mmCIF file of C-alpha atoms and ligand atoms in Angstrom:
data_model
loop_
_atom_site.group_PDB
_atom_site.id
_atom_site.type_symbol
_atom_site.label_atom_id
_atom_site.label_comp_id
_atom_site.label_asym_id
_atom_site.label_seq_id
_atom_site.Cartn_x
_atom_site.Cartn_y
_atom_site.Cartn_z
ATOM 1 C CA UNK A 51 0.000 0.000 0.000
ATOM 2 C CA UNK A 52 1.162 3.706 -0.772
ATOM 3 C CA UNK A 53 -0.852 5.905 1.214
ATOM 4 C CA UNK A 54 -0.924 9.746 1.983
ATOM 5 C CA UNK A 55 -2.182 10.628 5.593
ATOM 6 C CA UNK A 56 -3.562 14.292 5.277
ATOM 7 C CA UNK A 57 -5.361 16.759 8.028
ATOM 8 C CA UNK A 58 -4.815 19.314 10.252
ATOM 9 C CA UNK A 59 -2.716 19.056 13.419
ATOM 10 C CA UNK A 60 -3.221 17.357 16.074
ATOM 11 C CA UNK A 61 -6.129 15.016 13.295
ATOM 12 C CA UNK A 62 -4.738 11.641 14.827
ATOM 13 C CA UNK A 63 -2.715 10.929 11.654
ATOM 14 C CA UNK A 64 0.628 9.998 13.408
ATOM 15 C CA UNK A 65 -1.251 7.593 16.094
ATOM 16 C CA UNK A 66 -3.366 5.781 13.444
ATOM 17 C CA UNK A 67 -0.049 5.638 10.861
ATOM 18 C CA UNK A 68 1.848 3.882 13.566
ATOM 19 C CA UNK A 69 -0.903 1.542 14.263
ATOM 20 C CA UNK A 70 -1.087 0.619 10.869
ATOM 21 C CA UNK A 71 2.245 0.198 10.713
ATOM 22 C CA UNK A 72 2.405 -2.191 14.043
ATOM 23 C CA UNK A 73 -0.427 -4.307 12.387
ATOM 24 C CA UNK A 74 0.007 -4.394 8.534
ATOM 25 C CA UNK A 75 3.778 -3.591 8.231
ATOM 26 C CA UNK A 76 3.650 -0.355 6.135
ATOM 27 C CA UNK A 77 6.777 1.711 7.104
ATOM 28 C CA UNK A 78 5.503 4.878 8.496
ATOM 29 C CA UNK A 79 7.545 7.644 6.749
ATOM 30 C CA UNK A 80 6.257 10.811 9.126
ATOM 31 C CA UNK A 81 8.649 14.135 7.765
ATOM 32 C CA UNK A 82 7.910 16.228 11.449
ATOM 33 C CA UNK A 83 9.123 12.964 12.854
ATOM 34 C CA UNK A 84 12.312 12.628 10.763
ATOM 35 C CA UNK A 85 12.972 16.917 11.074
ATOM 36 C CA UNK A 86 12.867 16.200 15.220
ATOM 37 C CA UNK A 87 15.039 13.850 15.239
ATOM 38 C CA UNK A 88 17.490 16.390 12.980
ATOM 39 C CA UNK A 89 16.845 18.671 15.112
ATOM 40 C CA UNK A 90 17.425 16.168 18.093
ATOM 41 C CA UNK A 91 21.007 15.252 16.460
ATOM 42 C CA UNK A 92 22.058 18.772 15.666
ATOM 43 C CA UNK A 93 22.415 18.122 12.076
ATOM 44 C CA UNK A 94 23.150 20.489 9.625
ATOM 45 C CA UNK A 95 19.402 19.861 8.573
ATOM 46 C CA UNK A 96 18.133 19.981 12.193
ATOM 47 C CA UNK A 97 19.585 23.382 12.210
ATOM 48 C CA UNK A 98 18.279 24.724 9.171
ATOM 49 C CA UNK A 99 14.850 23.130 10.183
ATOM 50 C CA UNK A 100 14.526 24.258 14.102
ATOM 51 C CA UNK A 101 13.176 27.791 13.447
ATOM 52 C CA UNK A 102 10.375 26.918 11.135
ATOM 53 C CA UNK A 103 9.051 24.367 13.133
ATOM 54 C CA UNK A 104 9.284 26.804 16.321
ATOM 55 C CA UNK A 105 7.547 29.269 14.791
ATOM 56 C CA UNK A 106 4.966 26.661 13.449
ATOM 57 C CA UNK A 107 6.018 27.371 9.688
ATOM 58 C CA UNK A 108 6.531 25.033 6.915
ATOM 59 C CA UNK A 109 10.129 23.985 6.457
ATOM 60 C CA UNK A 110 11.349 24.762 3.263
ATOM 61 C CA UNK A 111 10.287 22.474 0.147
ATOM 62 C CA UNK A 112 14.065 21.869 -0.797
ATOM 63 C CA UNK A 113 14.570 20.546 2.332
ATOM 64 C CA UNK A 114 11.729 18.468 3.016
ATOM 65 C CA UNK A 115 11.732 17.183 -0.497
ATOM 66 C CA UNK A 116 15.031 15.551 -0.321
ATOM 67 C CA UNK A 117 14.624 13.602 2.967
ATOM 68 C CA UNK A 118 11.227 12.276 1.389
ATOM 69 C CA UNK A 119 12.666 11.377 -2.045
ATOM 70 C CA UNK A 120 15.645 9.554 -0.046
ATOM 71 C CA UNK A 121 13.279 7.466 2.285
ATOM 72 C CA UNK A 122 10.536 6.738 -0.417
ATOM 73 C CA UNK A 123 13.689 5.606 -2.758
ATOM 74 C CA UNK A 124 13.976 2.214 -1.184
ATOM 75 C CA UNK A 125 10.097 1.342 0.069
ATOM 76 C CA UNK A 126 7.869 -0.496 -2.206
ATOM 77 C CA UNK A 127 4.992 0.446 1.172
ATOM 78 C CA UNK A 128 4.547 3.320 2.672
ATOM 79 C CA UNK A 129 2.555 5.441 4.915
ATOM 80 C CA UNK A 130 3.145 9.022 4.067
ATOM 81 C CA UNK A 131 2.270 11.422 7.397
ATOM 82 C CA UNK A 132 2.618 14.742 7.256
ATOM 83 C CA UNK A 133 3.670 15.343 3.889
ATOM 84 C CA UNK A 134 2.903 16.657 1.152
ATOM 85 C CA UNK A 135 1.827 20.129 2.751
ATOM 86 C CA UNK A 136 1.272 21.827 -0.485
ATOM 87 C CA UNK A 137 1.041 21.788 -4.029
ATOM 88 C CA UNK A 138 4.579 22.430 -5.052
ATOM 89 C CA UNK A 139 5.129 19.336 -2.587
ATOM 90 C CA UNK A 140 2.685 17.150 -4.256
ATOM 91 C CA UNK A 141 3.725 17.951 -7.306
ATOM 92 C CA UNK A 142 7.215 16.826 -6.767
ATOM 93 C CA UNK A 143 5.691 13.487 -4.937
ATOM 94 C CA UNK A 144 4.056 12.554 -8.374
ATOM 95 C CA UNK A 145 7.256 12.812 -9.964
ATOM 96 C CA UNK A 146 9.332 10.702 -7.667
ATOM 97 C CA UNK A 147 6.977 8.297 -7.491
ATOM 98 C CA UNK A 148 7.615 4.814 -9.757
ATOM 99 C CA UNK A 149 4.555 3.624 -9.143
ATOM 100 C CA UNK A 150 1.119 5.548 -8.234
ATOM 101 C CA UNK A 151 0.025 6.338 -4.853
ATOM 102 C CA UNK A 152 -3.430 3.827 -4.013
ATOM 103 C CA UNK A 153 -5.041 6.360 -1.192
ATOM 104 C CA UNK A 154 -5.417 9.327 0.151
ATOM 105 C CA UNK A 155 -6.835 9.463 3.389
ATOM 106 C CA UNK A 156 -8.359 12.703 4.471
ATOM 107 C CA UNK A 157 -8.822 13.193 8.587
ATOM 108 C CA UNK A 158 -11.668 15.144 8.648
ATOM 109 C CA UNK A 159 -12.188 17.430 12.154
ATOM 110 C CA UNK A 160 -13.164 20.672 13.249
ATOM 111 C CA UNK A 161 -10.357 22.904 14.550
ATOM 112 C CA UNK A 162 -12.500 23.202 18.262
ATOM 113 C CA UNK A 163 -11.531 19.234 18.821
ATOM 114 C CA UNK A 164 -8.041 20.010 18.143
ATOM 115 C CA UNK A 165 -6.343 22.461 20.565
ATOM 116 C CA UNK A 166 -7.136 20.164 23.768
ATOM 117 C CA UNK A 167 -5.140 17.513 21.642
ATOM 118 C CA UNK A 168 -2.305 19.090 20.982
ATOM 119 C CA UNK A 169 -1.779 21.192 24.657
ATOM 120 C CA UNK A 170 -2.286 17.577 25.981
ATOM 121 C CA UNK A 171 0.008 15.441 23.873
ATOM 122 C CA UNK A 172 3.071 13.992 25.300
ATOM 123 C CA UNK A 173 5.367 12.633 22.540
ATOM 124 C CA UNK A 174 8.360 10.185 22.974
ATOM 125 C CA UNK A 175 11.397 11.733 21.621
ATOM 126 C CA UNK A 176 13.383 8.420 20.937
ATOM 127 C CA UNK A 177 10.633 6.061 19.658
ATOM 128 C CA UNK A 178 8.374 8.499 19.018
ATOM 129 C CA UNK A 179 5.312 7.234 20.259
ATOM 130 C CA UNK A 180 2.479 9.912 20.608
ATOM 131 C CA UNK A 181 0.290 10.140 24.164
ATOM 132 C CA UNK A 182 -2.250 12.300 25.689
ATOM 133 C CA UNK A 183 -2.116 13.143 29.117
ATOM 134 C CA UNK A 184 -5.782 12.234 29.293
ATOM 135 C CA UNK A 185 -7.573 10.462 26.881
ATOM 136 C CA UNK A 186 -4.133 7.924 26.257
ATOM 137 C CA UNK A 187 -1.651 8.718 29.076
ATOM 138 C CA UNK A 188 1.268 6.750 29.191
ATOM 139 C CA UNK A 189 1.320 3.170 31.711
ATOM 140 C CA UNK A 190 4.730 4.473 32.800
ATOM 141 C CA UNK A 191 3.909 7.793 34.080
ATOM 142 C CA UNK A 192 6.097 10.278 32.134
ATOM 143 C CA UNK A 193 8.439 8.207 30.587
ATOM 144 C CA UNK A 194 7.273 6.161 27.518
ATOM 145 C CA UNK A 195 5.826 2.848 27.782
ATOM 146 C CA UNK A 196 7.334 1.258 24.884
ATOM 147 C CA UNK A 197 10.906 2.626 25.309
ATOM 148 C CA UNK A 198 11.123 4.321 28.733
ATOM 149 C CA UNK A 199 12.384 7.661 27.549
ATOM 150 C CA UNK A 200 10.883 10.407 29.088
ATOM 151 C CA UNK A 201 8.209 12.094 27.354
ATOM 152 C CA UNK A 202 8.230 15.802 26.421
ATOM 153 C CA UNK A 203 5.557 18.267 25.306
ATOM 154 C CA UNK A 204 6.683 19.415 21.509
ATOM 155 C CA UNK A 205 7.812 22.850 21.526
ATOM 156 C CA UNK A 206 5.037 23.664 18.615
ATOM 157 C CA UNK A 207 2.318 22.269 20.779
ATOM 158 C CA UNK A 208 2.349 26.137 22.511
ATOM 159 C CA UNK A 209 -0.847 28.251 21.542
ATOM 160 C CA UNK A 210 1.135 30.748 19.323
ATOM 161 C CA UNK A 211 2.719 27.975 17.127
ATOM 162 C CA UNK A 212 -1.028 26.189 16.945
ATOM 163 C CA UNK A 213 -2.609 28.710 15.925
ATOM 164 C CA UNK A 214 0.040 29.119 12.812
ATOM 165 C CA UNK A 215 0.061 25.892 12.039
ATOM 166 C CA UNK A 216 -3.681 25.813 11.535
ATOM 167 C CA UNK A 217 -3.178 29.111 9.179
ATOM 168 C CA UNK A 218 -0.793 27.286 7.447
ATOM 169 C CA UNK A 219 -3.109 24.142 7.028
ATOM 170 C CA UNK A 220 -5.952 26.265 5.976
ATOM 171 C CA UNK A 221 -3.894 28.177 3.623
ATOM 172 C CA UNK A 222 -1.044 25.749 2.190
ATOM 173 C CA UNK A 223 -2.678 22.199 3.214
ATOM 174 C CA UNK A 224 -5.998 21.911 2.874
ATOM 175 C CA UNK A 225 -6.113 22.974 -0.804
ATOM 176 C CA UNK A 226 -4.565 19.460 -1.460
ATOM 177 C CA UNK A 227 -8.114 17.626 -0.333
ATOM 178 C CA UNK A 228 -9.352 18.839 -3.821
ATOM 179 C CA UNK A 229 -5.904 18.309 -5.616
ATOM 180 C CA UNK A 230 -6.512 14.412 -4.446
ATOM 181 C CA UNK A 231 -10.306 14.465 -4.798
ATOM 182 C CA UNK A 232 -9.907 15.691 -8.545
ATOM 183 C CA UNK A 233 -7.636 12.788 -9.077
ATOM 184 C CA UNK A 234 -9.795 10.627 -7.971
ATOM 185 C CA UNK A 235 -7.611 9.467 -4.738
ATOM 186 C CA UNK A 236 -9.286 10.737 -1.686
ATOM 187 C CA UNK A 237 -10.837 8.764 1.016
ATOM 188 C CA UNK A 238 -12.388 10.971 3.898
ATOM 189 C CA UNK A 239 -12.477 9.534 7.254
ATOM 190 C CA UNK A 240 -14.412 10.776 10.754
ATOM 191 C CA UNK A 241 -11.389 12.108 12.812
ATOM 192 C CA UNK A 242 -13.885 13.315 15.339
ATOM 193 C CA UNK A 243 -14.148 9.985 16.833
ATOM 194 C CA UNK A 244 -12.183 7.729 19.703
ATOM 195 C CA UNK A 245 -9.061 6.088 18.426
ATOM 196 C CA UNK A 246 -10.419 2.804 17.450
ATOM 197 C CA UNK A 247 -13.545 4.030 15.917
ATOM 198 C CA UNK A 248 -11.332 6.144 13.648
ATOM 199 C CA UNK A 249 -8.754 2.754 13.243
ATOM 200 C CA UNK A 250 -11.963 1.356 12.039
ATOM 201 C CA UNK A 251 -13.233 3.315 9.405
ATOM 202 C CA UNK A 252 -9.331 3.460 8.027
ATOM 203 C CA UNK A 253 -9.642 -0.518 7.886
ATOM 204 C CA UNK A 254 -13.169 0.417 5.885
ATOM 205 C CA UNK A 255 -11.904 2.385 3.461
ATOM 206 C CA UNK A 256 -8.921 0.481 2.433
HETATM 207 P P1 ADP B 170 -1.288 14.345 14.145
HETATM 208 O O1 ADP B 170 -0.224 13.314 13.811
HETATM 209 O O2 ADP B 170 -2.380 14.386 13.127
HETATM 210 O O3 ADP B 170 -0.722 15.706 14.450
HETATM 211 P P2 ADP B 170 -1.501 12.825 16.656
HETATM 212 O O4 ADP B 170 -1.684 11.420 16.179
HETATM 213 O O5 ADP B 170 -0.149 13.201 17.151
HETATM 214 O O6 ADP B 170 -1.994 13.850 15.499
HETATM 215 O O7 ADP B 170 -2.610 13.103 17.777
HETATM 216 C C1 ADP B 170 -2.669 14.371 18.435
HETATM 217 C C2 ADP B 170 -3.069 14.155 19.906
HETATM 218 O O8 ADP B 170 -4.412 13.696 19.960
HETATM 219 C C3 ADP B 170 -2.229 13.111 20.644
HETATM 220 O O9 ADP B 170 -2.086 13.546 21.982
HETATM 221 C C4 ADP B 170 -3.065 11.839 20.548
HETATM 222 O O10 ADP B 170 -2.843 10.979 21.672
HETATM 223 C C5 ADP B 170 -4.487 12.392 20.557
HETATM 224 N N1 ADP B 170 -5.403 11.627 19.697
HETATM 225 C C6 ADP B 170 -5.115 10.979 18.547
HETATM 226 N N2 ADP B 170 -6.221 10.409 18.019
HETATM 227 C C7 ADP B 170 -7.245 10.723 18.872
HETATM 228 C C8 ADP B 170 -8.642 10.440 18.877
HETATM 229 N N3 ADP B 170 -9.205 9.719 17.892
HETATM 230 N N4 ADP B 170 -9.389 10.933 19.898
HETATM 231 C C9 ADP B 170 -8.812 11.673 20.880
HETATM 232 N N5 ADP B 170 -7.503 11.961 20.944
HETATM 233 C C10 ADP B 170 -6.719 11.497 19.941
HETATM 234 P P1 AMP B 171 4.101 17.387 12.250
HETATM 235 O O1 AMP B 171 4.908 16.494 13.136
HETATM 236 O O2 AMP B 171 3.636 16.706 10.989
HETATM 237 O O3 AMP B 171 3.019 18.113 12.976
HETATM 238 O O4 AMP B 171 5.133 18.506 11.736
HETATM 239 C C1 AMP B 171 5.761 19.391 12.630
HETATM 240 C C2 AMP B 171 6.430 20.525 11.884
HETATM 241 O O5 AMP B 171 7.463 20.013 11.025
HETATM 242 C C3 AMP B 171 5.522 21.340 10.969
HETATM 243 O O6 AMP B 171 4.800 22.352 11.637
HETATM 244 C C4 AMP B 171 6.559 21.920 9.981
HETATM 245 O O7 AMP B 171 7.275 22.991 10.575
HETATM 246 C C5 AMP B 171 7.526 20.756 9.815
HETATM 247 N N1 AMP B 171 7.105 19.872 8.703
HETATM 248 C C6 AMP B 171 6.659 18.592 8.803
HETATM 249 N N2 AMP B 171 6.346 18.105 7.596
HETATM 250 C C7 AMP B 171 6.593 19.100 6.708
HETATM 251 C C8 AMP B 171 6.435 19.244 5.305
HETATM 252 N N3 AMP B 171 5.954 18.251 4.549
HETATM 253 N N4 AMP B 171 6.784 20.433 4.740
HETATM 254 C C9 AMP B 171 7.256 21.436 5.480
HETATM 255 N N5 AMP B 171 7.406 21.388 6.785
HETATM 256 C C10 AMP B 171 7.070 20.234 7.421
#
């Protein structure tokens, strides 16, 4: 399967992606992910990368583009999460691509649902495994459950970088759900839902 997850922040796509990818085997390929752990690393990307994603902007296409086209290089599967982010991004997508993506899935939800999601997530910074401090805190208390790191709160999860990033979504993002629809890829799910509910419907409409 080659499949695009695309929504707003905060939509559920990274804790249904790696779900998917614990159950079916699709190799989660998740760009805010992969720019952390730059950033984590102090690589010459991670620097480059750090302010943007402070300030809740996009990172630069150049940038973004070539850590895609260097992961999707060797995966026959994927799950793509967070990217593209706009059309100069999907555009280059369709050209790296050998073979055509099969889905587009589309997490549909009102902005209201989202700020409690993102002030409450807790992400692991090692495995990256995504929590909530209340609807799906951690077993082990504030270190991760899977890996024992401790968990931190994302630096963009602060209500001045939210409130960008869903400008940016509205603005650069969302204009991809009839980019996809046109081509006859999209596949809209309920993102308004609990976990499993959502899990279920993604099951449906594969
Ligand atoms: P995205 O990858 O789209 O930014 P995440 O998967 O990181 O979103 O989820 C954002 C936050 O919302 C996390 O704290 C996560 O635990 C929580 N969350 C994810 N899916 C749901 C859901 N269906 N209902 C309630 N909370 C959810
Ligand atoms: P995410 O983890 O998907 O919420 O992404 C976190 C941040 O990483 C975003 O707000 C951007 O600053 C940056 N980022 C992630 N994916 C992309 C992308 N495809 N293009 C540009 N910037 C991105």
């Amino acid at each position: 399967m080659r499949l695009v997850f695309l929504g707003a922040p905060g939509a559920g796509k990274g804790t249904q992606a790696k779900r998917l990818e614990a159950e079916k085997g699709w190799t989660v390929v998740a760009t805010g992910d992969l720019l952390r752990a730059a950033i984590a690393q102090n690589t010459p990307l991670g620097q480059q990368a750090h302010a943007y994603i402070q300030r809740g902007e996009l990172v630069p296409d150049p940038l973004v583009n070539q850590i895609v086209a260097e992961r999707l290089a060797t995966l026959e599967s994927f799950i793509l999460d967070g990217y593209p982010r706009n059309l100069a991004q999907a555009e280059m997508l369709e050209s790296i691509l050998t073979k055509p993506l099969d889905a587009v899935i589309y997490f549909e939800i009102g902005e209201e649902s989202l700020v409690e999601r993102l002030s409450g997530r807790r992400i692991c910074p090692q495995c990256n495994a995504v929590y909530h401090i209340k609807t799906n805190p951690s077993k082990a208390g504030d270190k991760c459950e899977q890996c024992g790191a401790p968990l931190i709160r994302r630096e963009d999860d602060q209500p001045e970088a939210i409130r960008r990033r869903f400008q940016v979504f509205r603005e650069q993002t969302e204009p991809l759900v009839e980019y996809y629809r046109e081509r006859g890829l999209l596949r809209t799910i309920n993102a308004d839902a609990p976990p499993d509910e959502v899990y279920a419907q993604l099951l449906s409409v594969l």
